[in-house]
Every structure is written in structure tokens, then in C-alpha cells.
PDB file with one MODEL, atoms N, CA, C and O in Angstrom:
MODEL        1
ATOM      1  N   UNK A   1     -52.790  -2.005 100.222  1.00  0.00           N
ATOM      2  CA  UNK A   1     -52.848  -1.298  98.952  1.00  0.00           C
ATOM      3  C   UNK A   1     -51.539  -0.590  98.625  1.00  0.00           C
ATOM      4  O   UNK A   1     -51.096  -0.364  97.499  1.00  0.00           O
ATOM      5  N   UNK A   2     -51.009  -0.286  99.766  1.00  0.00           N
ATOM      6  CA  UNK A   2     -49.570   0.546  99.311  1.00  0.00           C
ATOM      7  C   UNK A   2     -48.639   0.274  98.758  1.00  0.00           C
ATOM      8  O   UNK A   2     -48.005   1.031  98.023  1.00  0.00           O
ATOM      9  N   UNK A   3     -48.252  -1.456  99.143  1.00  0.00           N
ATOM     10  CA  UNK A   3     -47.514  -2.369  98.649  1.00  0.00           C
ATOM     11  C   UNK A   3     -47.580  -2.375  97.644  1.00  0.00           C
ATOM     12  O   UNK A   3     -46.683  -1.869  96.970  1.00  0.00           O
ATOM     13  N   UNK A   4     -49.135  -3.192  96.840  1.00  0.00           N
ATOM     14  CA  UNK A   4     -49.057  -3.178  95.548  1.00  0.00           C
ATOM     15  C   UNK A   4     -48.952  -1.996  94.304  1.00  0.00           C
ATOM     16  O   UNK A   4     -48.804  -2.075  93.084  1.00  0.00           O
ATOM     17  N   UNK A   5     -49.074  -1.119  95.051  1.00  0.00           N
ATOM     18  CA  UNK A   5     -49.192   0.369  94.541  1.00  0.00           C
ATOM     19  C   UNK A   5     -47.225   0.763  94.118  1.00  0.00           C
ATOM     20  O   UNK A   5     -46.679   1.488  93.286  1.00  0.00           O
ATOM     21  N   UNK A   6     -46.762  -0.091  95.114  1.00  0.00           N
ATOM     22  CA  UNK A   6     -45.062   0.064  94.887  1.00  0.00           C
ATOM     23  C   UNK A   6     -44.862  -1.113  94.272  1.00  0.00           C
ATOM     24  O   UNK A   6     -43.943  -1.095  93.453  1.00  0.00           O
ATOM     25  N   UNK A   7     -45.454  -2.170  94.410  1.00  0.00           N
ATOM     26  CA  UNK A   7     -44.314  -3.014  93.778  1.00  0.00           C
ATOM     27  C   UNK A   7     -44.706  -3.137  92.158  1.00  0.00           C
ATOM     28  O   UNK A   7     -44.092  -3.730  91.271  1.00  0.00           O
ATOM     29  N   UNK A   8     -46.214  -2.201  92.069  1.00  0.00           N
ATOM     30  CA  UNK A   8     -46.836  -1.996  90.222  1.00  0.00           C
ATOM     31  C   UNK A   8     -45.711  -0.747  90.047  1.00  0.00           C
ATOM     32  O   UNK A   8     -44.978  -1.075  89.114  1.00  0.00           O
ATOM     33  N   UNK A   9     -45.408   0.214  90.448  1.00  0.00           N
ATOM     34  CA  UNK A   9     -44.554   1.277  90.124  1.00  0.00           C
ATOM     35  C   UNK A   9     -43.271   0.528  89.917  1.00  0.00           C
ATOM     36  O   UNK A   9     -42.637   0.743  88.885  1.00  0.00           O
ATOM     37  N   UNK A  10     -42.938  -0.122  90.585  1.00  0.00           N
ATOM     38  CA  UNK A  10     -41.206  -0.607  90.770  1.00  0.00           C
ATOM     39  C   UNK A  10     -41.099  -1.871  89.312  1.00  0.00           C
ATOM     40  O   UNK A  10     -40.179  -2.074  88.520  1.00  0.00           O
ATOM     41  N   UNK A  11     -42.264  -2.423  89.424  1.00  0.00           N
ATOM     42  CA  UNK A  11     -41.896  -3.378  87.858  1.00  0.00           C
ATOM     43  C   UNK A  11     -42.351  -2.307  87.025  1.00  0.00           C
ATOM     44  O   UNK A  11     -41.297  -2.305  86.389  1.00  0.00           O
ATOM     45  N   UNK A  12     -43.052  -1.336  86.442  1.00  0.00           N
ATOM     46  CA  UNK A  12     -43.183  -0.645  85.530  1.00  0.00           C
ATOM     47  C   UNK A  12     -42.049  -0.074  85.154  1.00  0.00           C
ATOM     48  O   UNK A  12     -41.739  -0.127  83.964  1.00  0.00           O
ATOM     49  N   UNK A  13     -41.171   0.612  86.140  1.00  0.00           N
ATOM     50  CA  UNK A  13     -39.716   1.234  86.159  1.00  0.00           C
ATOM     51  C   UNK A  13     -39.185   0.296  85.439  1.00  0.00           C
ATOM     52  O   UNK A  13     -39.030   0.466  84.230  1.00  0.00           O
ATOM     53  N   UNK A  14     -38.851  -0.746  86.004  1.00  0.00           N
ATOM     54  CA  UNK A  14     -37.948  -2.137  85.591  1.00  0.00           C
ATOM     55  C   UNK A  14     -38.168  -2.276  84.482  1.00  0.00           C
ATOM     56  O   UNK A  14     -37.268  -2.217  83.644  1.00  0.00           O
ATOM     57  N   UNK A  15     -39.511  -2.513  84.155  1.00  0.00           N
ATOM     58  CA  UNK A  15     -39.835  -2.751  82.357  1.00  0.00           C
ATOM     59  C   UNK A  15     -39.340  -1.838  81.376  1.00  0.00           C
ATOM     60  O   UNK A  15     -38.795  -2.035  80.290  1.00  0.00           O
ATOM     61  N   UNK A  16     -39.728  -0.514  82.160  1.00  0.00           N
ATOM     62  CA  UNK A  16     -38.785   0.625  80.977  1.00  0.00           C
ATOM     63  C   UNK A  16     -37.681   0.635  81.024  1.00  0.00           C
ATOM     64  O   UNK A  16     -37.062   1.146  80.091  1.00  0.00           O
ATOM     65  N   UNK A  17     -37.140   0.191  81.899  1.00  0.00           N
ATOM     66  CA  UNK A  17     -35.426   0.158  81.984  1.00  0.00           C
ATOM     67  C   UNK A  17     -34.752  -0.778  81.192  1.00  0.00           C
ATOM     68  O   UNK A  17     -33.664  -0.637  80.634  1.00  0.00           O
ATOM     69  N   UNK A  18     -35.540  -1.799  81.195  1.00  0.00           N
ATOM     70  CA  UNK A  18     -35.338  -3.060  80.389  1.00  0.00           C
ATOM     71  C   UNK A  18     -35.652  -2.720  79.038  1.00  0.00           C
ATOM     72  O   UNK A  18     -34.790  -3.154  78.274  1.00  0.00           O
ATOM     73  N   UNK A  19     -36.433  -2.197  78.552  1.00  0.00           N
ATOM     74  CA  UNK A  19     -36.903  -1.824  77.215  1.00  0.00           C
ATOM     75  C   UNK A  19     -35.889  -0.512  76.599  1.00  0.00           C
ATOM     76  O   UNK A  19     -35.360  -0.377  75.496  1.00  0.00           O
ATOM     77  N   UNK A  20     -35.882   0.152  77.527  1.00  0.00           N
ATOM     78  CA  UNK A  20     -34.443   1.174  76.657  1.00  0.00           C
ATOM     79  C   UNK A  20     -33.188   0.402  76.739  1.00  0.00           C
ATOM     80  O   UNK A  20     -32.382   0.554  75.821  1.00  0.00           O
ATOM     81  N   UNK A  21     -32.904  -0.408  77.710  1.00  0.00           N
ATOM     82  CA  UNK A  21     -31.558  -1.095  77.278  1.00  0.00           C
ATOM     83  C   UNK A  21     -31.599  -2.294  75.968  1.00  0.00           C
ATOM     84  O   UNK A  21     -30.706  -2.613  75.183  1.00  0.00           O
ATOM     85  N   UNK A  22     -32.667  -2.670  76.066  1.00  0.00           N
ATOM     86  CA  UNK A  22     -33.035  -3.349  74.739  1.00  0.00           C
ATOM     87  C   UNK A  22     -32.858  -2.276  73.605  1.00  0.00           C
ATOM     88  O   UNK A  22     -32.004  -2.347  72.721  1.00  0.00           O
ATOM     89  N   UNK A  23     -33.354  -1.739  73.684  1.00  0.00           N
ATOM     90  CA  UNK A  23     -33.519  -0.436  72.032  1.00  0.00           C
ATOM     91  C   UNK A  23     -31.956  -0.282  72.007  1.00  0.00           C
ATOM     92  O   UNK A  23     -31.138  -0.900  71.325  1.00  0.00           O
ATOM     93  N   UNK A  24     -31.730   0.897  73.108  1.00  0.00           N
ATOM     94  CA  UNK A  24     -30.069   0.683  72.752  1.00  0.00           C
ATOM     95  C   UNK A  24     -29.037  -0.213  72.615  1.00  0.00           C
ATOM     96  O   UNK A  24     -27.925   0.063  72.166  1.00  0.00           O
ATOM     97  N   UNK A  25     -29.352  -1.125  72.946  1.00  0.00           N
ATOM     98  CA  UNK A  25     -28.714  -2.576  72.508  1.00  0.00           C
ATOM     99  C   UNK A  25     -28.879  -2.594  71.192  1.00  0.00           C
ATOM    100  O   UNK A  25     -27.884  -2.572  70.469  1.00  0.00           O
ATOM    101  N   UNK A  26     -30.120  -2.635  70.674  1.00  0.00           N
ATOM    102  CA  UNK A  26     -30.366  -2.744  69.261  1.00  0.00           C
ATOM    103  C   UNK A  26     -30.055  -2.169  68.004  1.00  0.00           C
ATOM    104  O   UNK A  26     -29.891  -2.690  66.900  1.00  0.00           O
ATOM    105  N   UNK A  27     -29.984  -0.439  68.568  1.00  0.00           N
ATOM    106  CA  UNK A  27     -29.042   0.626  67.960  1.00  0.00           C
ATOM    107  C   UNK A  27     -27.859   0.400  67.617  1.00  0.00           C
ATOM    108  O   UNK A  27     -27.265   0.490  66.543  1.00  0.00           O
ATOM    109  N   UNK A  28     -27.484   0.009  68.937  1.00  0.00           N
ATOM    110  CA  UNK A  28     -25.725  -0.132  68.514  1.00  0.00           C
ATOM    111  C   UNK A  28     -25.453  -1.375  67.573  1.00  0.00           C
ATOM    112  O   UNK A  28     -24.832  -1.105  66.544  1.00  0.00           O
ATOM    113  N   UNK A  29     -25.758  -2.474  67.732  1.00  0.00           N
ATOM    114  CA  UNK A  29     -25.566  -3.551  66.616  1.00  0.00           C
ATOM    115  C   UNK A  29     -26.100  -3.011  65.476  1.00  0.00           C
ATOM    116  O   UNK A  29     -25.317  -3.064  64.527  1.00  0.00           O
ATOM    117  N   UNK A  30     -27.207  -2.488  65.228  1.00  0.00           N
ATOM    118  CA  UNK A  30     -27.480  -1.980  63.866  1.00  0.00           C
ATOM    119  C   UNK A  30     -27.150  -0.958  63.086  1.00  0.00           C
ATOM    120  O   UNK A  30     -27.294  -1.015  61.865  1.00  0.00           O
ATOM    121  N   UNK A  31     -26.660   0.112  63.726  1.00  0.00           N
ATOM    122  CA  UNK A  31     -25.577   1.042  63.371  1.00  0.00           C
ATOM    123  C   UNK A  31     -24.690   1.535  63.708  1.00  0.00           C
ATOM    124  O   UNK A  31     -24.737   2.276  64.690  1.00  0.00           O
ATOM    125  N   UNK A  32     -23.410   1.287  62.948  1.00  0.00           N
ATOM    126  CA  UNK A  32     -22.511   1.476  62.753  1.00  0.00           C
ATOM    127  C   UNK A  32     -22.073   3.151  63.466  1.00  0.00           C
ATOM    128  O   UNK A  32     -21.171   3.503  64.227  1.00  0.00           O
ATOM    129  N   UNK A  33     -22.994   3.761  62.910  1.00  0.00           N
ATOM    130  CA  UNK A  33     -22.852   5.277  62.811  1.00  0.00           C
ATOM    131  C   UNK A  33     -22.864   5.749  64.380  1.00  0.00           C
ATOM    132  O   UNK A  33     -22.025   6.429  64.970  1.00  0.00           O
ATOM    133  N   UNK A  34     -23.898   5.260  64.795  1.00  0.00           N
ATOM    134  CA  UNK A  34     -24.487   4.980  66.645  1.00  0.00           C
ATOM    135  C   UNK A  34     -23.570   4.388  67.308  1.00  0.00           C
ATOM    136  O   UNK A  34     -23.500   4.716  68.492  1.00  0.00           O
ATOM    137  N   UNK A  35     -22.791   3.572  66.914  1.00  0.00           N
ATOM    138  CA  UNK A  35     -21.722   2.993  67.687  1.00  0.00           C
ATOM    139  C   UNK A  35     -20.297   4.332  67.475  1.00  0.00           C
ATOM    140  O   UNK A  35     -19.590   4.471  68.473  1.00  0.00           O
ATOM    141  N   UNK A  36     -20.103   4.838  66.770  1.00  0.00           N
ATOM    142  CA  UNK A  36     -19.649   5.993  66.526  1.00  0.00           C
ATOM    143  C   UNK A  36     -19.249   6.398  67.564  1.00  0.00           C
ATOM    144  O   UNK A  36     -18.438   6.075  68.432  1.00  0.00           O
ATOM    145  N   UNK A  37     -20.486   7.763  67.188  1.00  0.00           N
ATOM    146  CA  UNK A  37     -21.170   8.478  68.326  1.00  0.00           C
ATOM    147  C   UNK A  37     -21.003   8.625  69.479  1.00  0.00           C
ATOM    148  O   UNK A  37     -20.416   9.496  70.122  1.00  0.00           O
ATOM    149  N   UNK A  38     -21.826   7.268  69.902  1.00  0.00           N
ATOM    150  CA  UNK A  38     -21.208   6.492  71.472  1.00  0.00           C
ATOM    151  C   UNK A  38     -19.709   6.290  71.766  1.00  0.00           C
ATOM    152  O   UNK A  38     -19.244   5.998  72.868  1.00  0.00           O
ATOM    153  N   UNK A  39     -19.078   6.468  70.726  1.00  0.00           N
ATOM    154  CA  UNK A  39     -17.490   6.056  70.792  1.00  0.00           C
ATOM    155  C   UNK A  39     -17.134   4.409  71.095  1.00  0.00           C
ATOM    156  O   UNK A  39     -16.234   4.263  71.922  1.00  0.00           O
ATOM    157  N   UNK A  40     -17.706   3.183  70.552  1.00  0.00           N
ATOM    158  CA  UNK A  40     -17.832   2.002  71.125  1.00  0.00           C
ATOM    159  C   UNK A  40     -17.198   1.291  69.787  1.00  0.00           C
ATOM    160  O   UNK A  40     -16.486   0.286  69.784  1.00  0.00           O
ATOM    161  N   UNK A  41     -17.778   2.320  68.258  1.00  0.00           N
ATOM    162  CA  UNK A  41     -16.754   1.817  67.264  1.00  0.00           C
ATOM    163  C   UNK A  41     -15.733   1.956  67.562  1.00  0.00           C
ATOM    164  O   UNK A  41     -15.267   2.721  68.407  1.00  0.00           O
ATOM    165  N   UNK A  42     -14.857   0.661  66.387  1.00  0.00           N
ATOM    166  CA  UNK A  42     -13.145   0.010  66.146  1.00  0.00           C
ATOM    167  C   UNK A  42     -12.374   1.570  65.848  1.00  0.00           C
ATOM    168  O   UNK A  42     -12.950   2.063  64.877  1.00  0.00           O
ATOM    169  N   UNK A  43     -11.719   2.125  66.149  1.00  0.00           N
ATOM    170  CA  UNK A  43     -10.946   2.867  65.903  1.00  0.00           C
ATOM    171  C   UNK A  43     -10.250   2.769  64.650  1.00  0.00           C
ATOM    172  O   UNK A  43      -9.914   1.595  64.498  1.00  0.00           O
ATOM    173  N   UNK A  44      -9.894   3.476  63.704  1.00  0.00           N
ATOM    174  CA  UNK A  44      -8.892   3.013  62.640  1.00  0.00           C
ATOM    175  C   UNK A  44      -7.762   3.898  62.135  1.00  0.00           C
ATOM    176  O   UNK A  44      -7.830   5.036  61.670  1.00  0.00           O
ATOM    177  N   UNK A  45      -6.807   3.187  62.315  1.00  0.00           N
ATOM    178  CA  UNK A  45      -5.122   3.321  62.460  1.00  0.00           C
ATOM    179  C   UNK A  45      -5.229   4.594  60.926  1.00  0.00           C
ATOM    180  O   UNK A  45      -6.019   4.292  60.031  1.00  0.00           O
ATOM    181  N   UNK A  46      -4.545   5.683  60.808  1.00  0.00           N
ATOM    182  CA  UNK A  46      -3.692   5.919  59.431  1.00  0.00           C
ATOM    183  C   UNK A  46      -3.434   5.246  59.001  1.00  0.00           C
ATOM    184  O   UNK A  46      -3.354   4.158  59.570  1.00  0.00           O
ATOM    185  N   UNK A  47      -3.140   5.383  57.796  1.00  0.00           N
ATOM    186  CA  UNK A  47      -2.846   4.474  56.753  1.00  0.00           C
ATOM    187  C   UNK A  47      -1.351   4.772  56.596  1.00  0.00           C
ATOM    188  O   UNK A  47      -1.141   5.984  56.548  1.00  0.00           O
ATOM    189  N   UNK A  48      -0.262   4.017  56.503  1.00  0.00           N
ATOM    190  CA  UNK A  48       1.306   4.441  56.551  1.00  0.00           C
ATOM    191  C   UNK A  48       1.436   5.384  55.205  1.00  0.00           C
ATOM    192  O   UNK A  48       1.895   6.524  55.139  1.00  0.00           O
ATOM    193  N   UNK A  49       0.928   4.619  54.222  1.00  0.00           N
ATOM    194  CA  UNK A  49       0.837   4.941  52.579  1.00  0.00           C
ATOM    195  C   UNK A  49      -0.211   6.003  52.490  1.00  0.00           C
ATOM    196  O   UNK A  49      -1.351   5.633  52.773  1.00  0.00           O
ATOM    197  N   UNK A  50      -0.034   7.313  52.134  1.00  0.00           N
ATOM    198  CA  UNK A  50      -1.111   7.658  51.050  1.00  0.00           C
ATOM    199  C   UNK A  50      -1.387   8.385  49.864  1.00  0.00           C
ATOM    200  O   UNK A  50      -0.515   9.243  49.725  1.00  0.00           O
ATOM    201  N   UNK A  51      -2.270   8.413  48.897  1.00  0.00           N
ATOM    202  CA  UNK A  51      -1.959   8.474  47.678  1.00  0.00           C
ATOM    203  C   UNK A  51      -1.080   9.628  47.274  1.00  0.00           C
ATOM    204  O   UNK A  51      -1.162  10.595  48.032  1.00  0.00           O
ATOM    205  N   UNK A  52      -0.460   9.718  46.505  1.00  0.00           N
ATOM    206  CA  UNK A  52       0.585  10.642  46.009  1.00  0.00           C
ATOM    207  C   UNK A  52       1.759  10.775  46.795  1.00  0.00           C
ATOM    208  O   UNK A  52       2.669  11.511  46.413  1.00  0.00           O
ATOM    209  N   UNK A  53       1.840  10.033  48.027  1.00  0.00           N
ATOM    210  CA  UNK A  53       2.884  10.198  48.676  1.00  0.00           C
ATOM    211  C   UNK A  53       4.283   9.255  48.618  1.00  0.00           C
ATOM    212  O   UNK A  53       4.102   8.325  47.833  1.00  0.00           O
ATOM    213  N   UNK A  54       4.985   9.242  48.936  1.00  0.00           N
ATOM    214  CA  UNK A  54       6.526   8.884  48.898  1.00  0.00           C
ATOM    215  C   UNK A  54       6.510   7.349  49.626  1.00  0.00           C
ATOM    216  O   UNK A  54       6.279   7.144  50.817  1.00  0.00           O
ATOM    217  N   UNK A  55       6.820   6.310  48.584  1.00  0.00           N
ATOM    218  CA  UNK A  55       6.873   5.014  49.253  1.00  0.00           C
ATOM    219  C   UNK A  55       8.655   4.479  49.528  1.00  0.00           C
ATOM    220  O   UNK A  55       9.575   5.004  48.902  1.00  0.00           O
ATOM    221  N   UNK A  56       8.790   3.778  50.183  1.00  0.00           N
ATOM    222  CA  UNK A  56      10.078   3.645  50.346  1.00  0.00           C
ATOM    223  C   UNK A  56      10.471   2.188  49.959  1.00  0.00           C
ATOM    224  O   UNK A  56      10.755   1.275  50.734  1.00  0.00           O
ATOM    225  N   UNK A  57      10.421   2.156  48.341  1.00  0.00           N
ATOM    226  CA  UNK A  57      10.414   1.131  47.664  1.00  0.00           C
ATOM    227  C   UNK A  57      12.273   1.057  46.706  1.00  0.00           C
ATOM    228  O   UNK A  57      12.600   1.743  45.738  1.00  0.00           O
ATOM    229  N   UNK A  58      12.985   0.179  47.311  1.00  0.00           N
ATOM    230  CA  UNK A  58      14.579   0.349  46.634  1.00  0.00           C
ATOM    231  C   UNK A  58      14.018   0.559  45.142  1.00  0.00           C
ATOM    232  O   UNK A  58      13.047  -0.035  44.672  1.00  0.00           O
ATOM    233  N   UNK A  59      14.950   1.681  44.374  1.00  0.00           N
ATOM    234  CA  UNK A  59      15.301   2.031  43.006  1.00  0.00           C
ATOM    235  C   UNK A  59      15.671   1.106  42.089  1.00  0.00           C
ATOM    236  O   UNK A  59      15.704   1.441  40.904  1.00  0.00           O
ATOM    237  N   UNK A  60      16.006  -0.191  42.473  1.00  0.00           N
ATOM    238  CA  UNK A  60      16.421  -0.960  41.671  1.00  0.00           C
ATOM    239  C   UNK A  60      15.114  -1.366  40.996  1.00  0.00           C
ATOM    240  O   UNK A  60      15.089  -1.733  39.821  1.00  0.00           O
ATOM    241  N   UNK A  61      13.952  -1.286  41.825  1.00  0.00           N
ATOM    242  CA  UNK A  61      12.188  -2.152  41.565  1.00  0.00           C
ATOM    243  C   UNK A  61      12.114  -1.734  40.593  1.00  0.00           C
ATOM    244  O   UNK A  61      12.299  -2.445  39.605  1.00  0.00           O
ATOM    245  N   UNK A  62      11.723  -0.011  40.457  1.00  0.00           N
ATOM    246  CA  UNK A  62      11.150   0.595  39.171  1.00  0.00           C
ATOM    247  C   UNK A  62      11.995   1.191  38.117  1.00  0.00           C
ATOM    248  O   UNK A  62      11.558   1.326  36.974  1.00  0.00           O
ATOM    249  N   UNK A  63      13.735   1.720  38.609  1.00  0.00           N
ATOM    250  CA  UNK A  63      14.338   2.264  37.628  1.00  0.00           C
ATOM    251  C   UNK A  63      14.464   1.800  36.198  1.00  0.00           C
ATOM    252  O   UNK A  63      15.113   2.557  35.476  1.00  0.00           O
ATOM    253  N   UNK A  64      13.962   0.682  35.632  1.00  0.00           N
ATOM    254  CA  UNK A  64      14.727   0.173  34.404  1.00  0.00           C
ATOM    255  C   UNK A  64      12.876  -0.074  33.572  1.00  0.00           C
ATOM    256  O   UNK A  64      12.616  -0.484  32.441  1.00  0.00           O
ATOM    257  N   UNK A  65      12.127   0.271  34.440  1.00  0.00           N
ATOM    258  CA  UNK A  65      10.298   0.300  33.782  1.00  0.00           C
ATOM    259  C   UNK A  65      10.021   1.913  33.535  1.00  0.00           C
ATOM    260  O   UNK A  65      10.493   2.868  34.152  1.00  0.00           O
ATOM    261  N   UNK A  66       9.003   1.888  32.312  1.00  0.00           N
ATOM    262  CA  UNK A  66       8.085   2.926  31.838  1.00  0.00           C
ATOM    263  C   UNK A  66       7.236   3.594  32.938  1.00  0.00           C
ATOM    264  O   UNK A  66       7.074   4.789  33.189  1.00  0.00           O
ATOM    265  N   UNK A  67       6.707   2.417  33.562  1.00  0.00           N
ATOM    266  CA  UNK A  67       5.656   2.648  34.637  1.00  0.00           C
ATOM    267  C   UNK A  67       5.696   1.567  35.568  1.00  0.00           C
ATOM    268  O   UNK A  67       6.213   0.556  35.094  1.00  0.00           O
ATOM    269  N   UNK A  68       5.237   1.458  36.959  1.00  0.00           N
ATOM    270  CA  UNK A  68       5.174   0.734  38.353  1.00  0.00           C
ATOM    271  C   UNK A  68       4.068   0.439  38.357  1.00  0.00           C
ATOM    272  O   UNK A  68       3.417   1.029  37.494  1.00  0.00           O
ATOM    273  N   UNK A  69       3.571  -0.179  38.911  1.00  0.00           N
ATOM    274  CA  UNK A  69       2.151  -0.409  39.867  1.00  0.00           C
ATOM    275  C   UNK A  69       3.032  -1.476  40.873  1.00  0.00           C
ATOM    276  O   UNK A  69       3.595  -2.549  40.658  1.00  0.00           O
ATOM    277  N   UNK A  70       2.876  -0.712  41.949  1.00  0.00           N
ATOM    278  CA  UNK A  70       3.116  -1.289  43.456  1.00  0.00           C
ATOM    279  C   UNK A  70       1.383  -1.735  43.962  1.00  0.00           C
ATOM    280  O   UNK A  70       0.269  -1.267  43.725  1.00  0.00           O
ATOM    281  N   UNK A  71       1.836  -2.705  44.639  1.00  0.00           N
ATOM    282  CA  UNK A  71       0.234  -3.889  45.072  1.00  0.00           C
ATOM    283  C   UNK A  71       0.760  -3.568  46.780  1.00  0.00           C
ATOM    284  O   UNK A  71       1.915  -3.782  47.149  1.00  0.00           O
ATOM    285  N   UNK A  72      -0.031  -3.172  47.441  1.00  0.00           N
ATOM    286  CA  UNK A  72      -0.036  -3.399  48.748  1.00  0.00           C
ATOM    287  C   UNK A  72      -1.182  -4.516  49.105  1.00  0.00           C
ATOM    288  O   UNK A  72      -2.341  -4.458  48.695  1.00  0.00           O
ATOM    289  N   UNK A  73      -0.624  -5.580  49.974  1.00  0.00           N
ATOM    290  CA  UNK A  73      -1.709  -6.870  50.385  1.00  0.00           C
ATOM    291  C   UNK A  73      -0.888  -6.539  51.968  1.00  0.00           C
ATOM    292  O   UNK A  73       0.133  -6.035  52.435  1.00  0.00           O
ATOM    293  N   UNK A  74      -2.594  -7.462  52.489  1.00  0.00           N
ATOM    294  CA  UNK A  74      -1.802  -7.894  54.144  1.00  0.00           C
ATOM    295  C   UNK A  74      -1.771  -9.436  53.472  1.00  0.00           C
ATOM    296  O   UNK A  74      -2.245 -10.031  52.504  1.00  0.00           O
ATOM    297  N   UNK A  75      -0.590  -9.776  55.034  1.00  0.00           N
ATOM    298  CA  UNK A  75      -0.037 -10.714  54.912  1.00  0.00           C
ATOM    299  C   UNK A  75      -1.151 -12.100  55.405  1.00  0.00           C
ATOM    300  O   UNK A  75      -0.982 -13.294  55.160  1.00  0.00           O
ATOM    301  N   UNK A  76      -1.929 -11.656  55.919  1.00  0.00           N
ATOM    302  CA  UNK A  76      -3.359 -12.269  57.032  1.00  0.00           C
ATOM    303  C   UNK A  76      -4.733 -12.257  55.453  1.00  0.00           C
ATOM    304  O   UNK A  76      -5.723 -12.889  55.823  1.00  0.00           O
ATOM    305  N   UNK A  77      -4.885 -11.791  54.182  1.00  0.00           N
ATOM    306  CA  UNK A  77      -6.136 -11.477  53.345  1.00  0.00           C
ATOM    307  C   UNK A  77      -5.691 -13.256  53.107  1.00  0.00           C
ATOM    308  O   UNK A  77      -4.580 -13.785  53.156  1.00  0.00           O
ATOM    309  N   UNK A  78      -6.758 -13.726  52.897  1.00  0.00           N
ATOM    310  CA  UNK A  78      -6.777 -14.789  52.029  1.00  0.00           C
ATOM    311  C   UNK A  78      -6.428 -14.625  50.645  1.00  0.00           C
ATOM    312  O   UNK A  78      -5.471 -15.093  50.029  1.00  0.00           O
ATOM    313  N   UNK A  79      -7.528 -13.751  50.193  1.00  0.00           N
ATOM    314  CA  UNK A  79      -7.672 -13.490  48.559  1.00  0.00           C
ATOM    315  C   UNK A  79      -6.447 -12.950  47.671  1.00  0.00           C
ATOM    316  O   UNK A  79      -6.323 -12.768  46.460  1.00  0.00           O
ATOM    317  N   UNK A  80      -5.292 -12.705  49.160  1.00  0.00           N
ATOM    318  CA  UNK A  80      -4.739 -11.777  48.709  1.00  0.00           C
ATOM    319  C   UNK A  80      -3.199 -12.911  48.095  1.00  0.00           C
ATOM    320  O   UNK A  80      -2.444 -12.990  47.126  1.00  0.00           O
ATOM    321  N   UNK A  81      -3.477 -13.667  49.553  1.00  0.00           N
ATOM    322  CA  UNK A  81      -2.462 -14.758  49.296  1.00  0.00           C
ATOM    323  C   UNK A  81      -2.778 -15.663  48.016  1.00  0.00           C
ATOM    324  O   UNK A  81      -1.840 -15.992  47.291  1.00  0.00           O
ATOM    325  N   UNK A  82      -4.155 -16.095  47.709  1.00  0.00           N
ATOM    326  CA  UNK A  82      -4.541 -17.007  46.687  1.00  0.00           C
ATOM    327  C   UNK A  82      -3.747 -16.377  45.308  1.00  0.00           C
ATOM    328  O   UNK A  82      -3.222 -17.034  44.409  1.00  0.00           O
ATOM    329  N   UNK A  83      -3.849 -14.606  45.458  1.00  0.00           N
ATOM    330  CA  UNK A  83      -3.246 -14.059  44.477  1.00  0.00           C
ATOM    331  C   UNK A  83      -1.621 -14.018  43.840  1.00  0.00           C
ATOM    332  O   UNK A  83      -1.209 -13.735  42.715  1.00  0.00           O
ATOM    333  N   UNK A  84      -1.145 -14.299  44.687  1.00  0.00           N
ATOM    334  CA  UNK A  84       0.491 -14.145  44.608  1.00  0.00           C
ATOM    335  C   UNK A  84       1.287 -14.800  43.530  1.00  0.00           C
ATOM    336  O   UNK A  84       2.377 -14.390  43.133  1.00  0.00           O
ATOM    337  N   UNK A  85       0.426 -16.231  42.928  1.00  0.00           N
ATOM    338  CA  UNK A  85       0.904 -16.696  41.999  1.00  0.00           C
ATOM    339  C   UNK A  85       0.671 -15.826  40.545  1.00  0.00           C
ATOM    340  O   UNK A  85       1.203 -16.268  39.527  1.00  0.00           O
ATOM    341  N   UNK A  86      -0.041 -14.730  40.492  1.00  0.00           N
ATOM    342  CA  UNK A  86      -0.172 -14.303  39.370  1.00  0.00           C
ATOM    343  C   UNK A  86       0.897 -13.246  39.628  1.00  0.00           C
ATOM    344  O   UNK A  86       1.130 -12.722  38.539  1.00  0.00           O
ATOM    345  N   UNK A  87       1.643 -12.703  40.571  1.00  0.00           N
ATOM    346  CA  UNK A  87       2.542 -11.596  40.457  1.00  0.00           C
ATOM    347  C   UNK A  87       3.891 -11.762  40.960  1.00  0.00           C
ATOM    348  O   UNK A  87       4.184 -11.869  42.150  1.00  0.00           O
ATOM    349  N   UNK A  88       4.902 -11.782  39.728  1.00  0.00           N
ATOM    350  CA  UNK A  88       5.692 -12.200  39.665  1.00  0.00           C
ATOM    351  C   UNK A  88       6.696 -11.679  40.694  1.00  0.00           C
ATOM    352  O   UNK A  88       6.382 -10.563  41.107  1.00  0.00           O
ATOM    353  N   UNK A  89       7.878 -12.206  41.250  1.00  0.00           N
ATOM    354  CA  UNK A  89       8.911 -11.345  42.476  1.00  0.00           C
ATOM    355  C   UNK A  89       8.324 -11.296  43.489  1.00  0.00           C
ATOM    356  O   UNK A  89       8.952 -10.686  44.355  1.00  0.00           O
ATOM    357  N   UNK A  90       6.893 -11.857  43.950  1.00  0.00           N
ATOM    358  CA  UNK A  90       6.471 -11.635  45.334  1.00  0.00           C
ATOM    359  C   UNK A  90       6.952 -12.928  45.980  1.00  0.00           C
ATOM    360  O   UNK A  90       6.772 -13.121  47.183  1.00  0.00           O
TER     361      UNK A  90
ENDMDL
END
């Protein structure tokens, strides 16, 4: 009787052990926020640029225009590359 008395305790353990690593498994793929937390989310870099701040774009670009609009793309976006034919000097 003792045996089975341990080896019903020892898979019951196992099962809950198995079942919270399941849940938390499940947590973390499903939120974002939980992966956080845990510290297991992507880290993300500063941004070099930010708004209102000082770009280091030569004077020749904008001196002779009313107004600029500077486009920052990565070089890796698809959408970004498909875009290039609409903006002229890139």
C-alpha cells in the first residue's frame, strides 16, 4: 500500500507541475505584457531620431524649400523599398 500511496502522490505532483508549466507556457505566448514582466520580451533600442530633435541632414537638402518632409525607411521594409519609386533623390 505504501508504494502506491507514493507513486499516486509522485504522478499527482508531476501532473501539477506539468500543468503550471503548460499555463505559463501559455501566458507567455499570449501576452506580450507577461513576457514583459518576466523580462523574456525583445528589448527595444532608442530611437537615434526624435521628434523635434536635430537631424543631421546636409543644408544643401532643405535650404532652397518652403518646407521638408524627411522619410525615414529601413533598408530591410519591403513596403518601404516598393516605395522609392515615388520619391524622388532616393
Amino acid at each position: 500500500m505504501a508504494t502506491d500511496e507514493i507513486v499516486r502522490r509522485t504522478s499527482t505532483a508531476l501532473i501539477g507541475v506539468c500543468l503550471t508549466t503548460l499555463a505559463l507556457t501559455l501566458a507567455l505566448v499570449v501576452s506580450p505584457g507577461f513576457r514583459g514582466w518576466v523580462g523574456l520580451g525583445p528589448t527595444a533600442e532608442p530611437p537615434e531620431y526624435v521628434a523635434g530633435g536635430v537631424v543631421d541632414v546636409p543644408a544643401e537638402v532643405f535650404a532652397e524649400a518652403p518646407a521638408t518632409l524627411i522619410l525615414f525607411a529601413r533598408s530591410t521594409c519591403p513596403a518601404c523599398q516598393r516605395s522609392t519609386p515615388f520619391y524622388p533623390g532616393c
